[in-house]
Amino acid sequence: MAITYQEFMREPVDLQAMGIELGGEREPYFCTPRGAEIFGWAGVDGIHYCFVPGFGETVFAVNPMGADYVRPLAKNFEDFLRLLLACGDVAALDQAAGWSREEFDTFVAGIPLDEGREAAKTALEERFLLAPMEEPFVYLQGVQGSFDLSQIPFSEEMTEVQAPEWKAPEWRVPFGSSFWGGEGRRGQEVPIAREFVWEGQRWLIPALYLCGKGIVMDFCIPVERERVREFYDKWSPLEERGEEPDRATLRQIEEENPLAFCFAPKLVVNGREMPFRSGCAVCWTPAFPQGRASELEAQWVAEHYGLTAAYAWSIHRFSFPWATKRRPVLKSLLLHLEQEPVERISGRFRAAAGEAVKLRHPFSGAEHLLTVLDYRAEEISLPERDFEFPCWCNVLCYMLEPALPQGHFRLQDCVQNDQPVPKMTEGSAAAIGIIGGADGPTAIFVAAEAEEIPALTAYSALHFEPVAPEKVEWQAVFLEKTKEDIVVELTEEVAGAMEKGESQ
């Protein structure tokens, strides 16, 4: 006889290492079936697991960010536990419906058997004499393929919540639009499906759009899921603990993010250059980590272009205005891609006047000597405004040997500026901002007065109270391009796609 949930709860096993937090008094979501008995939560995106009245011991997963909202996972609770034993994490069960067998097996193989999962697995096997499900993917296909979701008893509010914003809107790409929408006439979609490799990384241009004001082009970059999983596993504990990372940690996170691609595209149409005017990006990270959902817009893009869930995707959109007053006839189209300089930190240090600090160039490996020539605390005078403004900083004058070209090196404080505080007085608020914060020229501007205080050296963050120079921690930032520029010929693909579209 199958083990029921009630029997399991008499001597429960902690399943948190497998992605499920048991129990907990939490309110149901709009898409939770009416009368459902919720027994566990994934801890992200509102995903929860339940039994539904009229369906016995069938275990359902409810995902407020999913396309179907509700899916059956197992015919009974014992089978659900056996699926966990076979896969190691409930995320595999949640995402299996959108995968092929190969994708499912690859995902499961990448789930580490850490100490927590090992303990849960041993307890399930020994305490309840359970064995792993032999063919979990086949089992899930059988359960979900034969199930009629129309029979799920949803609440009356469900119809109202399922408004158009939860469904992919009509696909339209006007000039200057983002993935979140845009005004103007839709562009003519030209599907070119152009793939190329740039410094070992595969790129895809699924389509471009011809508009009255210019060209819109989408770039889709696949990234191995394991790289993204490792990145999230390393840095997500900061978010879970509610910690606010300092400036140096934020910089390190940016450096290591496998979905971050900084590049500057430029089109050349009929021999005339068309730099981009605007750009935006989203990421589609299907199936991980532990069910983390992507933005809906990213899912819509992935669906429109048929991107495979075997990868995570970094998706970019750029708009290029015509170089002529009127839309030209396309005779030739070249794409130029240039990488924006990559920033890498090499060393965090505290220093005093006269000291020398050795720094190793993170790109070339060369050793540089930074000598502190002068170092002092300084108070900056600002005119009276409706804001209390931090005015204390530390000025560090230094020499770097061997020297680097301008724009290839800078120093910056590891912490951020204190934020201006409005005074409790009548009158309009002034617009005060800080621009820079690293090597000169750094400037502080006050709106309307336009007073500029230039700095030829490195300035620390601004604070309301003076900070002793020896307590300021600096970080050295080196900037280099790690990729050669590339030119991609698109003339034939565009001509072929347009000719095909006209013939249809």
XYZ file of C-alpha atoms in Angstrom:
504
model
C 0.000 0.000 0.000
C 1.323 3.417 -0.970
C 2.650 5.730 1.736
C 0.242 8.615 2.277
C 1.097 12.161 3.205
C -0.461 11.651 6.646
C 1.777 8.653 7.304
C 4.802 10.590 6.116
C 4.059 13.479 8.492
C 4.028 11.172 11.534
C 7.790 10.922 11.109
C 8.648 13.507 8.437
C 11.930 13.883 6.599
C 13.337 17.371 6.081
C 13.095 17.918 2.299
C 14.437 21.456 2.197
C 17.713 20.293 0.641
C 15.595 18.888 -2.213
C 13.870 22.240 -2.728
C 10.721 21.820 -0.586
C 9.873 23.552 2.670
C 7.159 21.500 4.368
C 4.195 23.052 6.174
C 3.998 26.727 6.960
C 0.891 28.895 7.326
C 0.841 30.837 4.057
C -1.964 32.293 2.053
C -2.909 30.618 -1.257
C -2.281 32.408 -4.537
C -4.844 33.501 -7.107
C -4.122 30.350 -9.115
C -4.217 27.909 -6.183
C -7.088 25.459 -6.871
C -10.150 26.012 -4.727
C -9.981 24.030 -1.481
C -6.414 22.815 -2.113
C -4.408 21.387 0.796
C -0.957 22.974 0.535
C 1.792 20.847 2.059
C 5.010 22.464 0.803
C 6.687 25.494 -0.757
C 9.656 25.920 -3.077
C 10.666 29.209 -1.434
C 10.820 31.135 -4.738
C 8.224 32.761 -6.981
C 5.304 31.459 -4.912
C 5.664 27.883 -6.189
C 3.836 25.441 -3.898
C 2.675 21.827 -3.779
C -0.750 20.575 -2.851
C -3.578 18.062 -3.039
C -6.774 19.121 -4.835
C -10.283 18.062 -3.745
C -11.671 15.372 -6.005
C -8.237 14.116 -7.135
C -7.287 11.948 -4.149
C -3.555 11.666 -3.437
C -2.461 13.237 -6.754
C 0.298 15.756 -6.077
C 0.066 19.061 -7.926
C 2.590 21.874 -8.408
C 1.236 25.433 -8.524
C 3.426 28.063 -10.185
C 1.997 31.627 -10.238
C 4.625 32.563 -12.858
C 4.062 29.522 -15.059
C 2.130 29.243 -18.289
C -0.380 26.630 -17.054
C -0.264 27.628 -13.365
C -1.063 24.068 -12.218
C 0.472 20.720 -13.230
C 0.189 17.209 -11.764
C 3.505 15.732 -10.633
C 2.618 12.320 -9.215
C -0.331 9.931 -8.915
C 0.227 9.698 -5.162
C 2.531 10.983 -2.437
C 4.740 7.898 -2.447
C 5.456 8.329 -6.141
C 6.238 11.982 -5.458
C 8.875 10.954 -2.895
C 10.308 8.373 -5.302
C 10.605 11.068 -7.979
C 12.551 13.211 -5.516
C 14.845 10.280 -4.804
C 15.496 9.800 -8.517
C 16.074 13.489 -9.341
C 17.442 14.998 -6.151
C 15.590 18.300 -6.495
C 11.954 19.236 -7.063
C 13.047 21.806 -9.683
C 13.508 18.924 -12.138
C 9.871 17.890 -11.636
C 8.618 21.480 -11.980
C 10.330 22.075 -15.318
C 10.136 18.656 -17.000
C 7.026 19.536 -19.032
C 8.989 21.977 -21.192
C 12.010 19.746 -21.792
C 13.122 16.911 -24.019
C 14.421 13.706 -22.464
C 17.995 14.822 -23.112
C 17.441 18.206 -21.471
C 15.828 16.573 -18.449
C 18.653 14.056 -18.027
C 21.275 16.800 -18.394
C 19.605 18.891 -15.720
C 19.284 15.994 -13.273
C 22.898 14.959 -13.853
C 23.992 18.478 -12.898
C 22.240 18.447 -9.496
C 24.981 17.925 -6.882
C 24.540 15.224 -4.236
C 25.571 17.454 -1.346
C 25.370 16.666 2.348
C 21.764 17.862 2.740
C 20.443 15.892 -0.233
C 22.396 12.818 0.844
C 20.857 12.966 4.331
C 17.315 13.379 2.948
C 17.836 10.576 0.429
C 19.120 8.172 3.109
C 16.233 9.003 5.449
C 13.604 8.382 2.748
C 15.175 5.091 1.749
C 15.702 3.735 5.262
C 12.706 5.183 7.106
C 10.081 4.438 4.435
C 11.873 1.697 2.448
C 11.529 3.699 -0.775
C 13.435 3.229 -4.016
C 14.080 5.907 -6.667
C 11.625 6.087 -9.574
C 13.179 4.076 -12.395
C 12.133 6.311 -15.313
C 11.172 9.691 -13.810
C 10.875 11.511 -17.150
C 8.671 8.800 -18.662
C 6.570 8.763 -15.505
C 6.052 12.542 -15.572
C 5.134 12.470 -19.245
C 2.530 9.809 -18.560
C 0.976 11.671 -15.625
C 0.879 15.062 -17.328
C 0.062 13.900 -20.839
C -3.143 12.162 -19.844
C -4.404 14.784 -17.415
C -7.289 17.152 -18.201
C -6.364 20.485 -16.588
C -9.793 21.910 -17.396
C -11.164 19.882 -14.500
C -9.154 21.826 -11.892
C -11.557 23.767 -9.594
C -10.232 27.344 -9.688
C -11.648 30.279 -7.752
C -14.021 32.793 -9.359
C -11.272 35.430 -9.247
C -9.031 33.299 -11.441
C -10.671 34.456 -14.680
C -10.193 38.082 -13.713
C -6.535 37.589 -12.832
C -5.793 35.842 -16.097
C -5.766 39.197 -17.836
C -3.844 39.853 -21.060
C -0.678 40.846 -19.154
C -0.168 37.195 -18.172
C -0.265 36.109 -21.789
C 2.114 36.966 -24.552
C 0.788 40.103 -26.283
C 0.660 40.511 -30.031
C 4.227 40.593 -31.298
C 5.125 44.042 -32.571
C 8.498 45.797 -32.650
C 8.422 49.547 -33.408
C 11.605 51.598 -33.709
C 13.131 52.479 -30.347
C 11.012 49.897 -28.543
C 12.157 47.800 -25.612
C 11.046 44.311 -24.648
C 8.443 45.986 -22.447
C 6.713 47.725 -25.338
C 6.955 50.847 -27.443
C 4.936 53.330 -29.438
C 4.841 53.800 -33.188
C 4.293 51.676 -36.265
C 5.505 48.131 -36.077
C 8.582 47.277 -38.053
C 8.680 44.749 -40.839
C 10.087 41.562 -39.323
C 12.900 40.053 -41.398
C 13.767 36.596 -39.962
C 17.402 35.913 -40.830
C 18.421 33.332 -38.158
C 22.072 34.374 -38.562
C 24.496 32.526 -36.313
C 28.162 33.365 -35.820
C 30.924 32.804 -33.286
C 32.744 35.668 -31.583
C 35.835 34.666 -29.597
C 34.454 31.190 -28.902
C 30.941 32.373 -27.944
C 27.992 31.485 -30.162
C 25.644 34.352 -31.092
C 22.288 34.345 -32.836
C 20.493 37.175 -34.632
C 17.019 35.660 -35.095
C 15.518 38.701 -36.834
C 15.783 42.375 -37.578
C 12.975 44.875 -38.109
C 12.810 47.520 -40.828
C 11.084 50.651 -39.522
C 10.446 54.103 -40.883
C 13.057 55.580 -38.516
C 15.667 52.863 -38.694
C 16.477 49.218 -37.956
C 15.793 47.253 -34.779
C 17.936 44.155 -34.238
C 17.694 41.397 -31.599
C 20.720 39.447 -30.351
C 20.320 36.129 -28.488
C 23.357 34.664 -26.722
C 23.162 31.112 -25.297
C 24.962 30.382 -22.026
C 25.518 26.957 -20.482
C 23.071 26.424 -17.660
C 25.743 25.012 -15.370
C 27.677 28.294 -15.504
C 24.592 30.214 -14.446
C 23.771 27.660 -11.761
C 27.264 28.007 -10.277
C 26.937 31.802 -10.328
C 23.579 31.733 -8.503
C 24.784 29.136 -6.003
C 27.726 31.368 -5.127
C 25.927 34.699 -4.780
C 22.276 33.960 -3.954
C 23.069 33.369 -0.232
C 23.735 37.117 0.038
C 20.139 37.817 -0.990
C 18.764 35.060 1.211
C 20.585 36.493 4.246
C 19.398 40.000 3.397
C 22.972 41.284 3.148
C 23.738 44.473 1.235
C 26.946 43.877 -0.768
C 29.570 46.612 -0.724
C 30.864 48.278 -3.848
C 33.742 45.860 -4.305
C 31.474 42.842 -3.989
C 29.018 44.325 -6.479
C 31.882 44.802 -8.907
C 32.939 41.182 -8.449
C 29.363 39.990 -9.023
C 29.228 41.992 -12.261
C 32.543 40.508 -13.384
C 31.427 36.921 -12.774
C 27.901 37.152 -14.160
C 27.891 34.759 -17.161
C 24.789 36.467 -18.589
C 26.384 39.925 -18.701
C 27.569 40.934 -22.175
C 28.784 44.508 -22.722
C 29.169 45.367 -26.383
C 28.591 48.269 -28.740
C 27.018 47.309 -32.098
C 27.086 49.456 -35.218
C 25.463 48.878 -38.600
C 26.847 49.957 -41.954
C 24.061 50.234 -44.535
C 25.101 50.860 -48.130
C 28.470 52.053 -46.848
C 27.049 54.557 -44.327
C 27.539 54.040 -40.598
C 24.519 53.752 -38.277
C 25.547 53.727 -34.577
C 22.867 52.494 -32.198
C 20.666 55.022 -30.419
C 19.118 52.858 -27.701
C 19.414 49.361 -26.333
C 18.027 47.088 -23.626
C 18.449 43.518 -22.400
C 16.621 40.728 -20.599
C 17.681 37.236 -19.517
C 15.785 33.989 -19.895
C 16.907 31.408 -17.316
C 14.549 28.438 -17.703
C 14.423 25.649 -15.147
C 16.874 26.960 -12.583
C 17.967 27.813 -10.060
C 15.264 25.881 -8.237
C 12.482 27.246 -10.384
C 13.599 30.884 -10.445
C 11.380 32.540 -13.039
C 12.545 34.842 -15.786
C 10.805 38.069 -16.661
C 7.646 37.444 -18.647
C 9.045 39.555 -21.480
C 12.051 37.236 -21.739
C 9.736 34.232 -21.932
C 7.714 35.881 -24.696
C 10.885 36.551 -26.699
C 12.038 32.966 -26.194
C 8.675 31.639 -27.357
C 8.586 33.903 -30.412
C 12.052 32.886 -31.569
C 11.832 29.267 -30.434
C 14.882 29.447 -28.156
C 15.750 26.121 -26.570
C 15.486 25.669 -22.801
C 18.719 23.660 -22.890
C 20.525 26.993 -22.365
C 20.052 30.203 -20.477
C 19.872 33.212 -22.805
C 21.112 36.776 -22.677
C 18.824 38.721 -25.037
C 19.580 42.231 -26.320
C 17.677 44.683 -28.533
C 19.212 47.712 -30.265
C 17.730 50.449 -32.457
C 19.807 52.023 -35.246
C 18.479 55.241 -36.876
C 18.856 55.621 -40.631
C 21.860 57.653 -41.746
C 19.692 59.171 -44.501
C 16.544 61.274 -44.342
C 14.523 58.539 -46.001
C 14.553 54.810 -45.590
C 17.063 53.513 -48.164
C 16.865 50.437 -50.333
C 19.124 47.889 -48.665
C 21.995 47.016 -50.971
C 24.502 45.985 -48.331
C 24.345 45.484 -44.567
C 27.324 44.951 -42.268
C 27.282 44.521 -38.503
C 30.265 45.767 -36.489
C 30.579 44.494 -32.905
C 32.968 46.076 -30.436
C 33.393 44.906 -26.878
C 33.175 47.554 -24.215
C 36.219 47.482 -21.896
C 35.996 44.804 -19.237
C 36.607 45.970 -15.673
C 38.527 43.801 -13.243
C 39.592 44.561 -9.697
C 43.149 43.832 -8.646
C 43.711 44.473 -5.009
C 41.933 46.207 -2.158
C 44.145 48.232 0.122
C 44.456 50.959 2.744
C 47.378 53.349 2.458
C 49.073 56.424 3.874
C 51.123 59.187 2.271
C 54.501 57.946 1.126
C 53.512 54.280 0.974
C 53.831 52.127 -2.126
C 51.394 49.363 -3.091
C 52.144 46.568 -5.570
C 49.339 45.740 -7.986
C 49.218 42.943 -10.534
C 47.500 43.668 -13.835
C 44.656 41.093 -14.006
C 44.853 40.913 -17.811
C 48.572 41.082 -18.657
C 49.998 39.828 -15.375
C 52.434 42.758 -15.296
C 53.297 44.280 -11.929
C 52.564 47.966 -11.289
C 53.705 50.097 -8.386
C 51.252 52.647 -6.996
C 53.007 55.297 -4.904
C 50.890 57.554 -2.704
C 52.219 61.110 -3.101
C 49.670 62.941 -0.973
C 46.673 61.805 1.059
C 44.365 64.031 3.051
C 40.807 64.482 4.299
C 39.025 67.415 2.733
C 35.746 69.241 3.305
C 33.960 70.529 0.245
C 32.015 73.769 0.590
C 28.614 73.884 -1.065
C 26.033 76.684 -1.189
C 22.983 76.486 1.033
C 20.258 74.347 -0.488
C 17.206 72.409 0.599
C 19.360 69.307 1.066
C 21.892 68.315 3.672
C 24.729 67.146 1.467
C 27.702 64.957 2.482
C 30.804 67.073 2.131
C 33.707 65.099 3.641
C 35.981 63.014 1.461
C 39.572 61.871 1.197
C 41.833 62.889 -1.673
C 44.548 60.482 -2.752
C 47.242 61.690 -5.163
C 49.352 58.925 -6.582
C 51.715 57.791 -9.315
C 51.408 54.501 -11.192
C 54.513 52.878 -12.688
C 54.616 51.788 -15.403
C 51.903 54.191 -16.496
C 48.806 53.044 -18.378
C 46.885 54.876 -21.124
C 44.007 57.088 -20.040
C 40.860 55.098 -19.412
C 42.694 51.848 -18.608
C 43.008 52.291 -14.837
C 41.257 53.974 -11.936
C 41.002 53.926 -8.174
C 37.702 53.978 -6.358
C 36.426 53.732 -2.838
C 34.960 50.364 -1.856
C 31.888 52.028 -0.328
C 29.203 54.269 -1.783
C 28.516 57.954 -1.076
C 26.178 58.922 1.745
C 22.880 60.013 0.233
C 21.715 63.662 0.476
C 19.069 64.289 3.116
C 16.329 66.911 2.537
C 16.150 69.740 5.074
C 12.923 70.309 6.942
C 12.335 73.740 5.415
C 9.854 75.235 3.001
C 10.799 75.645 -0.624
C 11.583 73.500 -3.595
C 14.164 70.748 -3.459
C 17.398 71.241 -5.355
C 18.632 68.607 -7.771
C 22.019 67.568 -6.438
C 24.067 64.727 -7.861
C 27.473 63.172 -7.739
C 29.163 62.218 -10.982
C 32.287 60.115 -10.991
C 33.852 58.876 -7.776
C 37.083 57.423 -9.173
C 40.006 59.007 -11.019
C 39.844 62.569 -12.273
C 38.362 64.458 -13.552
C 35.705 63.801 -10.955
C 33.238 66.616 -10.456
C 30.461 67.570 -8.092
C 27.665 69.644 -9.597
C 24.892 71.640 -7.976
C 21.925 72.280 -10.274
C 21.391 75.892 -11.369
C 24.686 77.088 -9.850
C 26.687 74.677 -12.063
C 29.678 74.983 -9.727
C 32.340 72.489 -10.671
C 35.047 71.248 -8.377
C 37.539 69.331 -10.514
C 39.794 66.638 -9.120
C 42.975 65.404 -10.800
C 43.390 62.450 -8.470
C 41.201 59.832 -6.815
C 38.405 60.913 -4.492
C 36.841 58.666 -1.876
C 33.119 58.481 -1.261
C 31.462 61.510 0.323
C 30.303 61.275 3.949
C 28.596 63.548 6.439
C 31.403 63.045 8.944
C 35.150 62.935 8.211
C 36.684 59.490 7.830
C 40.333 58.970 8.731
C 42.304 58.363 5.509
C 43.850 55.165 6.866
C 40.350 53.694 7.298
C 39.328 54.154 3.659
C 39.626 50.984 1.609
C 40.428 51.500 -2.052
C 40.152 49.123 -4.978
C 42.222 49.221 -8.143
C 40.187 48.808 -11.319
C 41.864 47.806 -14.587
C 40.019 48.111 -17.894
C 40.856 46.154 -21.044
C 39.150 44.810 -24.116
C 39.427 41.023 -24.170
C 37.891 40.487 -27.611
C 38.876 41.669 -31.049
C 36.248 43.617 -32.974
C 34.255 41.564 -35.439
C 32.402 42.362 -38.688
C 29.430 40.176 -39.674
C 28.095 40.260 -43.248
C 24.285 40.227 -43.289
C 23.510 41.293 -46.854
C 22.680 37.860 -48.266
C 20.563 36.780 -45.280
C 18.474 39.952 -45.362
C 18.018 39.832 -49.143
C 17.047 36.161 -49.001
C 14.577 36.652 -46.162
C 12.930 39.640 -47.858
C 12.694 37.809 -51.169
C 11.139 34.813 -49.428
C 8.653 37.056 -47.645
C 7.613 38.752 -50.889
C 7.130 35.420 -52.645
C 4.806 34.297 -49.880
